[in-house]
PDB file of C-alpha atoms in Angstrom:
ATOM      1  CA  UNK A  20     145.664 163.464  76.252  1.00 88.00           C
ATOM      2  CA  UNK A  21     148.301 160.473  75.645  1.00 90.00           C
ATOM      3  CA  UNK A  22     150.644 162.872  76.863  1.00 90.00           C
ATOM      4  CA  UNK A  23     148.989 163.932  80.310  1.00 89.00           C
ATOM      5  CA  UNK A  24     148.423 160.135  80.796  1.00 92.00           C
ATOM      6  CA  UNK A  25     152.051 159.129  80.194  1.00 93.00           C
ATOM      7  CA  UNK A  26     152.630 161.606  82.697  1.00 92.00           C
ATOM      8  CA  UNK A  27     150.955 160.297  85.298  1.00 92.00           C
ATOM      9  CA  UNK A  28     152.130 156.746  84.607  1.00 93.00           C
ATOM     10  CA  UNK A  29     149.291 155.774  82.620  1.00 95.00           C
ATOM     11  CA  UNK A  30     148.727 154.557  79.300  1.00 94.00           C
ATOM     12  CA  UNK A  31     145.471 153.690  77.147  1.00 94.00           C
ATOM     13  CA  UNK A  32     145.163 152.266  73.490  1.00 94.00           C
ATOM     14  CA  UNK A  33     145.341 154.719  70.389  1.00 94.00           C
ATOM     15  CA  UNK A  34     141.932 154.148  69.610  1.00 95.00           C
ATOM     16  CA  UNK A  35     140.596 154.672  72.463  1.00 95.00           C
ATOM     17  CA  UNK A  36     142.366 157.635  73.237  1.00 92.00           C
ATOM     18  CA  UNK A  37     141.114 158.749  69.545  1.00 92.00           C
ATOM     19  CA  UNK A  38     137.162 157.964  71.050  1.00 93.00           C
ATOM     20  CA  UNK A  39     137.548 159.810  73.864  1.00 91.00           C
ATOM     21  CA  UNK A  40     138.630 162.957  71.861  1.00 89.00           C
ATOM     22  CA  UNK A  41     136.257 162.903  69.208  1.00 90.00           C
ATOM     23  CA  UNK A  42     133.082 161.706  71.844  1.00 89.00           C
ATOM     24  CA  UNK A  43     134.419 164.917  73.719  1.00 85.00           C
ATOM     25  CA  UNK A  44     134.502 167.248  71.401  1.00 80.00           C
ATOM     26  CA  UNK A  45     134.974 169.695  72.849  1.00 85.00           C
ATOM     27  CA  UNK A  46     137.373 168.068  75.285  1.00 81.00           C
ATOM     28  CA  UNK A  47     136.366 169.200  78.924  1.00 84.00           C
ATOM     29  CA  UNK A  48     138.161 171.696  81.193  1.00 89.00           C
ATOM     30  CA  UNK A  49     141.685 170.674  82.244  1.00 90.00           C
ATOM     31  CA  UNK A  50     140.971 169.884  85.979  1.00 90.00           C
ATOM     32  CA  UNK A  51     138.011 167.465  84.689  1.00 89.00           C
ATOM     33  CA  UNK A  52     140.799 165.823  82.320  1.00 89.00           C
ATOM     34  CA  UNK A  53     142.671 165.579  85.006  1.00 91.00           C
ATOM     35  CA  UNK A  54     140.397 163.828  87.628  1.00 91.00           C
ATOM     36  CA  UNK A  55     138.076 161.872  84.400  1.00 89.00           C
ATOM     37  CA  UNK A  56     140.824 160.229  82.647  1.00 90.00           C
ATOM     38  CA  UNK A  57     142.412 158.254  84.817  1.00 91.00           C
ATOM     39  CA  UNK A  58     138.771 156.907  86.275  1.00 91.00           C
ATOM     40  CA  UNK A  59     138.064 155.651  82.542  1.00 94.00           C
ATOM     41  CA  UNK A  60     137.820 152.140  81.897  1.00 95.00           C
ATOM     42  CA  UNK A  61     139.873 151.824  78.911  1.00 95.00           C
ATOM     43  CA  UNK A  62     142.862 153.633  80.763  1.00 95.00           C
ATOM     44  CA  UNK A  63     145.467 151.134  82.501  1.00 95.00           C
ATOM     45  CA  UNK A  64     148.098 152.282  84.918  1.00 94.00           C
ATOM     46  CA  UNK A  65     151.565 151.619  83.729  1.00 94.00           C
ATOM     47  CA  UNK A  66     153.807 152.495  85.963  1.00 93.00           C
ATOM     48  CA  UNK A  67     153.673 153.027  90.140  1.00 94.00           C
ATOM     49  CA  UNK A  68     153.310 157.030  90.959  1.00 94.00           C
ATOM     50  CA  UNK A  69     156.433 157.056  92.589  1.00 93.00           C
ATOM     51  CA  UNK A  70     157.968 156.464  89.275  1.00 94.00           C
ATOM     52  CA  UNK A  71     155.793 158.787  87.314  1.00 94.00           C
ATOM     53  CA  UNK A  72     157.348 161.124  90.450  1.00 95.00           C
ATOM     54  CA  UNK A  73     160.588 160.463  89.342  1.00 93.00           C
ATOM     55  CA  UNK A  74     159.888 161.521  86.004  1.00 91.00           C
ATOM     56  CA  UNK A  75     158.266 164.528  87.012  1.00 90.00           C
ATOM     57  CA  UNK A  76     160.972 165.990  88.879  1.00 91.00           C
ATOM     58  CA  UNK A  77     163.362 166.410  85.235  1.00 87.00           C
ATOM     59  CA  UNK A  78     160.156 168.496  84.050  1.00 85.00           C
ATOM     60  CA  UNK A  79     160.784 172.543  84.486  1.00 85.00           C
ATOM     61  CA  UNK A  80     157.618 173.910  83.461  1.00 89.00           C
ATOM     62  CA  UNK A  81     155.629 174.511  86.610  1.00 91.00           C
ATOM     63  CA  UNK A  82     152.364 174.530  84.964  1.00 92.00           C
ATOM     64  CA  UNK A  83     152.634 170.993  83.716  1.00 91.00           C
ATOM     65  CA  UNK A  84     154.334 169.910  87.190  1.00 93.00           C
ATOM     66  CA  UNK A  85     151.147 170.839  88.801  1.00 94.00           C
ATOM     67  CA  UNK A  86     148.682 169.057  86.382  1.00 94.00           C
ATOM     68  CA  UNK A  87     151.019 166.229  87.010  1.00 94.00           C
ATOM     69  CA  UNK A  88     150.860 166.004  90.549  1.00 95.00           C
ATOM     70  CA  UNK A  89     147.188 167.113  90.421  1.00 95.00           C
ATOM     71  CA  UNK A  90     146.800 162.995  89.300  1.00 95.00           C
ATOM     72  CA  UNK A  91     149.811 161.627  91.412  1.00 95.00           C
ATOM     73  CA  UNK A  92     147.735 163.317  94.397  1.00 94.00           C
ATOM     74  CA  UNK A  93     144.663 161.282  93.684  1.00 93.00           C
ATOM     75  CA  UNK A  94     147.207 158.047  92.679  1.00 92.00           C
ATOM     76  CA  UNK A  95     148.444 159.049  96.703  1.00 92.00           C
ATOM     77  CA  UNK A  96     144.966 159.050  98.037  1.00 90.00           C
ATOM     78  CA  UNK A  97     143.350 156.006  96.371  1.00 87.00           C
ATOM     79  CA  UNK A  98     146.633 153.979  99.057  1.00 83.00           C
ATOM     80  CA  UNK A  99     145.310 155.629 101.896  1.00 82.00           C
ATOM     81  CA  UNK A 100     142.132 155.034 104.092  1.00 78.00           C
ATOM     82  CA  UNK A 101     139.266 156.537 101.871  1.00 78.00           C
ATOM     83  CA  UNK A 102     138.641 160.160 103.131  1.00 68.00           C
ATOM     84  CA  UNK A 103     135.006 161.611 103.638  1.00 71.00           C
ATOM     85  CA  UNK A 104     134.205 163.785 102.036  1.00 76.00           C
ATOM     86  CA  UNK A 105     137.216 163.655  99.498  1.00 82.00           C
ATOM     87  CA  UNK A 106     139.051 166.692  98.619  1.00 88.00           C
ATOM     88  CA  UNK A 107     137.404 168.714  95.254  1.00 90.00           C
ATOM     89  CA  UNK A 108     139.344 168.729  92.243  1.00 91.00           C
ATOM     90  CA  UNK A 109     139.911 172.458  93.009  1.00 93.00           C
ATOM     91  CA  UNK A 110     141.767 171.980  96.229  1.00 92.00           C
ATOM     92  CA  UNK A 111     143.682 169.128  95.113  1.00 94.00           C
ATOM     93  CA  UNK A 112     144.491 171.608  91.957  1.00 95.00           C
ATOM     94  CA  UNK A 113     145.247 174.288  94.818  1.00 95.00           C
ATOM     95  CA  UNK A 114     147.574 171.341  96.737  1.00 95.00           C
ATOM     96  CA  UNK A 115     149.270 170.210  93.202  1.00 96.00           C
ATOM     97  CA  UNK A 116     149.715 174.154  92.083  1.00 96.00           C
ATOM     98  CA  UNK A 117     151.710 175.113  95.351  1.00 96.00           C
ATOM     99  CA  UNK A 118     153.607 171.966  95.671  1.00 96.00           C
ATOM    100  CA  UNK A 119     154.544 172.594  91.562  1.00 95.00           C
ATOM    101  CA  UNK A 120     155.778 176.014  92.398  1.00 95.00           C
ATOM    102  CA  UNK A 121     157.768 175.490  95.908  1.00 94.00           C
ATOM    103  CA  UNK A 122     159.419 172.054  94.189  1.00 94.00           C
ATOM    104  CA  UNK A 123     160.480 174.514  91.316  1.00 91.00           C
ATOM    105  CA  UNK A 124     161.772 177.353  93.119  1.00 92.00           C
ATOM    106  CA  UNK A 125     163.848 174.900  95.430  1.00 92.00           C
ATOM    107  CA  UNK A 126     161.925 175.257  98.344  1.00 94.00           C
ATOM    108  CA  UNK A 127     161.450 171.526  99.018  1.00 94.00           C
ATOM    109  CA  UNK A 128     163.863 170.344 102.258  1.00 93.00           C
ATOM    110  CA  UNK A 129     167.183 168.707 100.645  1.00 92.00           C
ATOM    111  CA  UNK A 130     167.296 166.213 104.097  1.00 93.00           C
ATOM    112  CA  UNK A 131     164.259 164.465 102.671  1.00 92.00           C
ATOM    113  CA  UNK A 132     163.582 162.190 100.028  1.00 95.00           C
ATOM    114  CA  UNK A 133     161.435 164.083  97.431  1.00 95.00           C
ATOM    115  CA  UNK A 134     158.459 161.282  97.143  1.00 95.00           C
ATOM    116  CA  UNK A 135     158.608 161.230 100.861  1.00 95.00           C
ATOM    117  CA  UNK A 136     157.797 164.853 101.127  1.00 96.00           C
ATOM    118  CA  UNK A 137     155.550 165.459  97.926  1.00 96.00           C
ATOM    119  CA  UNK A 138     153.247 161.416 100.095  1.00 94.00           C
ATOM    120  CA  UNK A 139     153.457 163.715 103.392  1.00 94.00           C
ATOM    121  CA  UNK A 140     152.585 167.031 101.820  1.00 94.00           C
ATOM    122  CA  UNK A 141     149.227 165.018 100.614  1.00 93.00           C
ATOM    123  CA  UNK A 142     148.374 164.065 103.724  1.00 90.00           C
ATOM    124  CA  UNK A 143     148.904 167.362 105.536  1.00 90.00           C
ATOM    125  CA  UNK A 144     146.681 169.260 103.060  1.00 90.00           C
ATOM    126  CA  UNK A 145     144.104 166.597 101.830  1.00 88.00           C
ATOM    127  CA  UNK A 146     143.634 164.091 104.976  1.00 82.00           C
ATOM    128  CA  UNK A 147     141.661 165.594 108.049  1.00 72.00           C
ATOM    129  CA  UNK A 148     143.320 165.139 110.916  1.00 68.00           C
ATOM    130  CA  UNK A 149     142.900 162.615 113.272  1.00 53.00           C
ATOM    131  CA  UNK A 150     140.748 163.587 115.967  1.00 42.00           C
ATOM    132  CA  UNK A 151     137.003 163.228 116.989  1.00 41.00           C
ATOM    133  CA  UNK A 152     134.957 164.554 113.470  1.00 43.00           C
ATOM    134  CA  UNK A 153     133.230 167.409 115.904  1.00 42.00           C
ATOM    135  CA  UNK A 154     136.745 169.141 116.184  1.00 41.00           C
ATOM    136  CA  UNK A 155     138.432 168.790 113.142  1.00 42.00           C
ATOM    137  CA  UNK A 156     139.094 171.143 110.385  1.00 42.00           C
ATOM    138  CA  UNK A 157     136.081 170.562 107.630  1.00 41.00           C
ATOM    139  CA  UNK A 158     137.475 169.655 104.172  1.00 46.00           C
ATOM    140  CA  UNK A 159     136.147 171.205 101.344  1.00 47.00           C
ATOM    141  CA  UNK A 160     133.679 168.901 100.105  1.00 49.00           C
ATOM    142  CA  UNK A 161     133.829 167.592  96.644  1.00 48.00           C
ATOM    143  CA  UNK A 162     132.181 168.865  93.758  1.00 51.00           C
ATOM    144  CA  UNK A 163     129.026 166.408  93.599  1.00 52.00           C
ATOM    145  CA  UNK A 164     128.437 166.789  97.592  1.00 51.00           C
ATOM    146  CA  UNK A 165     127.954 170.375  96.805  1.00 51.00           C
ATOM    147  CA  UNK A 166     125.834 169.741  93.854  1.00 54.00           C
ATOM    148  CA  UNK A 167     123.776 166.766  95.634  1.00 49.00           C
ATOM    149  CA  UNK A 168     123.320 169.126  98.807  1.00 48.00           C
ATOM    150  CA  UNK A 169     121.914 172.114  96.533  1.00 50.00           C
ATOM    151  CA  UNK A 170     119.380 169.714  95.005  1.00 48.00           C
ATOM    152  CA  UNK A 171     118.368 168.586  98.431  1.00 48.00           C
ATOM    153  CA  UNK A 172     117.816 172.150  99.618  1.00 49.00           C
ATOM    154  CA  UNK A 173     115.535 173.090  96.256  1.00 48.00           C
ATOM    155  CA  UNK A 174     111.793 172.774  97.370  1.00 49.00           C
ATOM    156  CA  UNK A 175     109.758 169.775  95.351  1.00 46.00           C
TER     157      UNK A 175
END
């Protein structure tokens, strides 16, 4: 856990690092880690997610790369206008799992900087575009839309 948040350029006190575990056990799914811990009270970013960027990029395993960028994502998303409905932790795990795999297999463009493309690669696949709501391409709605619309639709 101190790990993943290092990672992402946070940080959080032993202790309460140590709560979290042991209230958790056992800890949740990855992707929840991912989008819960850096939501928590207790955690504090550190460092700005370009820099956590930076960092990533010396990193070779892809797997980790991903979960990394799953959080930088979010860190990317929370600067921009807020998006409605925001992306689901499963297609920002789908946006962080290509971008991990084309940055390691050197298929990012060498004519632009690499936090330039990773910020514009964000808003391609996470921001709807800008035209009138009627025309644009739906997002996937997030995880507690869907679960909010299914208790809507149960009968009393």
């Amino acid at each position: 856990v101190k790990f993943l948040l290092q990672s992402g350029g946070f940080n959080a006190k032993e202790n309460h690092i140590a709560a979290f575990v042991h209230e958790s056990h056992p800890l949740p799914d990855l992707l929840t880690l991912l989008e819960k811990l850096p939501e928590e009270p207790w955690v504090k970013k550190e460092r700005e997610a370009g820099d956590a960027f930076q960092d990533l990029l010396a990193m070779s395993d892809v797997e980790h790369t991903s979960n990394v960028m799953h959080m930088l994502i979010r860190r990317v998303l929370e600067d921009m206008p807020p998006v409605h409905p925001k992306p689901s932790k499963n297609a920002v795990h789908t946006v962080s799992k290509h971008l991990a795999e084309t940055l390691r297999n050197g298929q990012w463009p060498a004519t632009v900087p690499q936090w330039t493309h990773f910020t514009e690669e964000v808003r391609l696949h996470c921001l709807p575009e800008e035209r009138p709501r009627d025309e644009a391409a739906p997002l996937e709605a997030s995880d507690d839309d869907a679960e909010e619309e299914e208790r809507n639709a149960r009968p009393s």
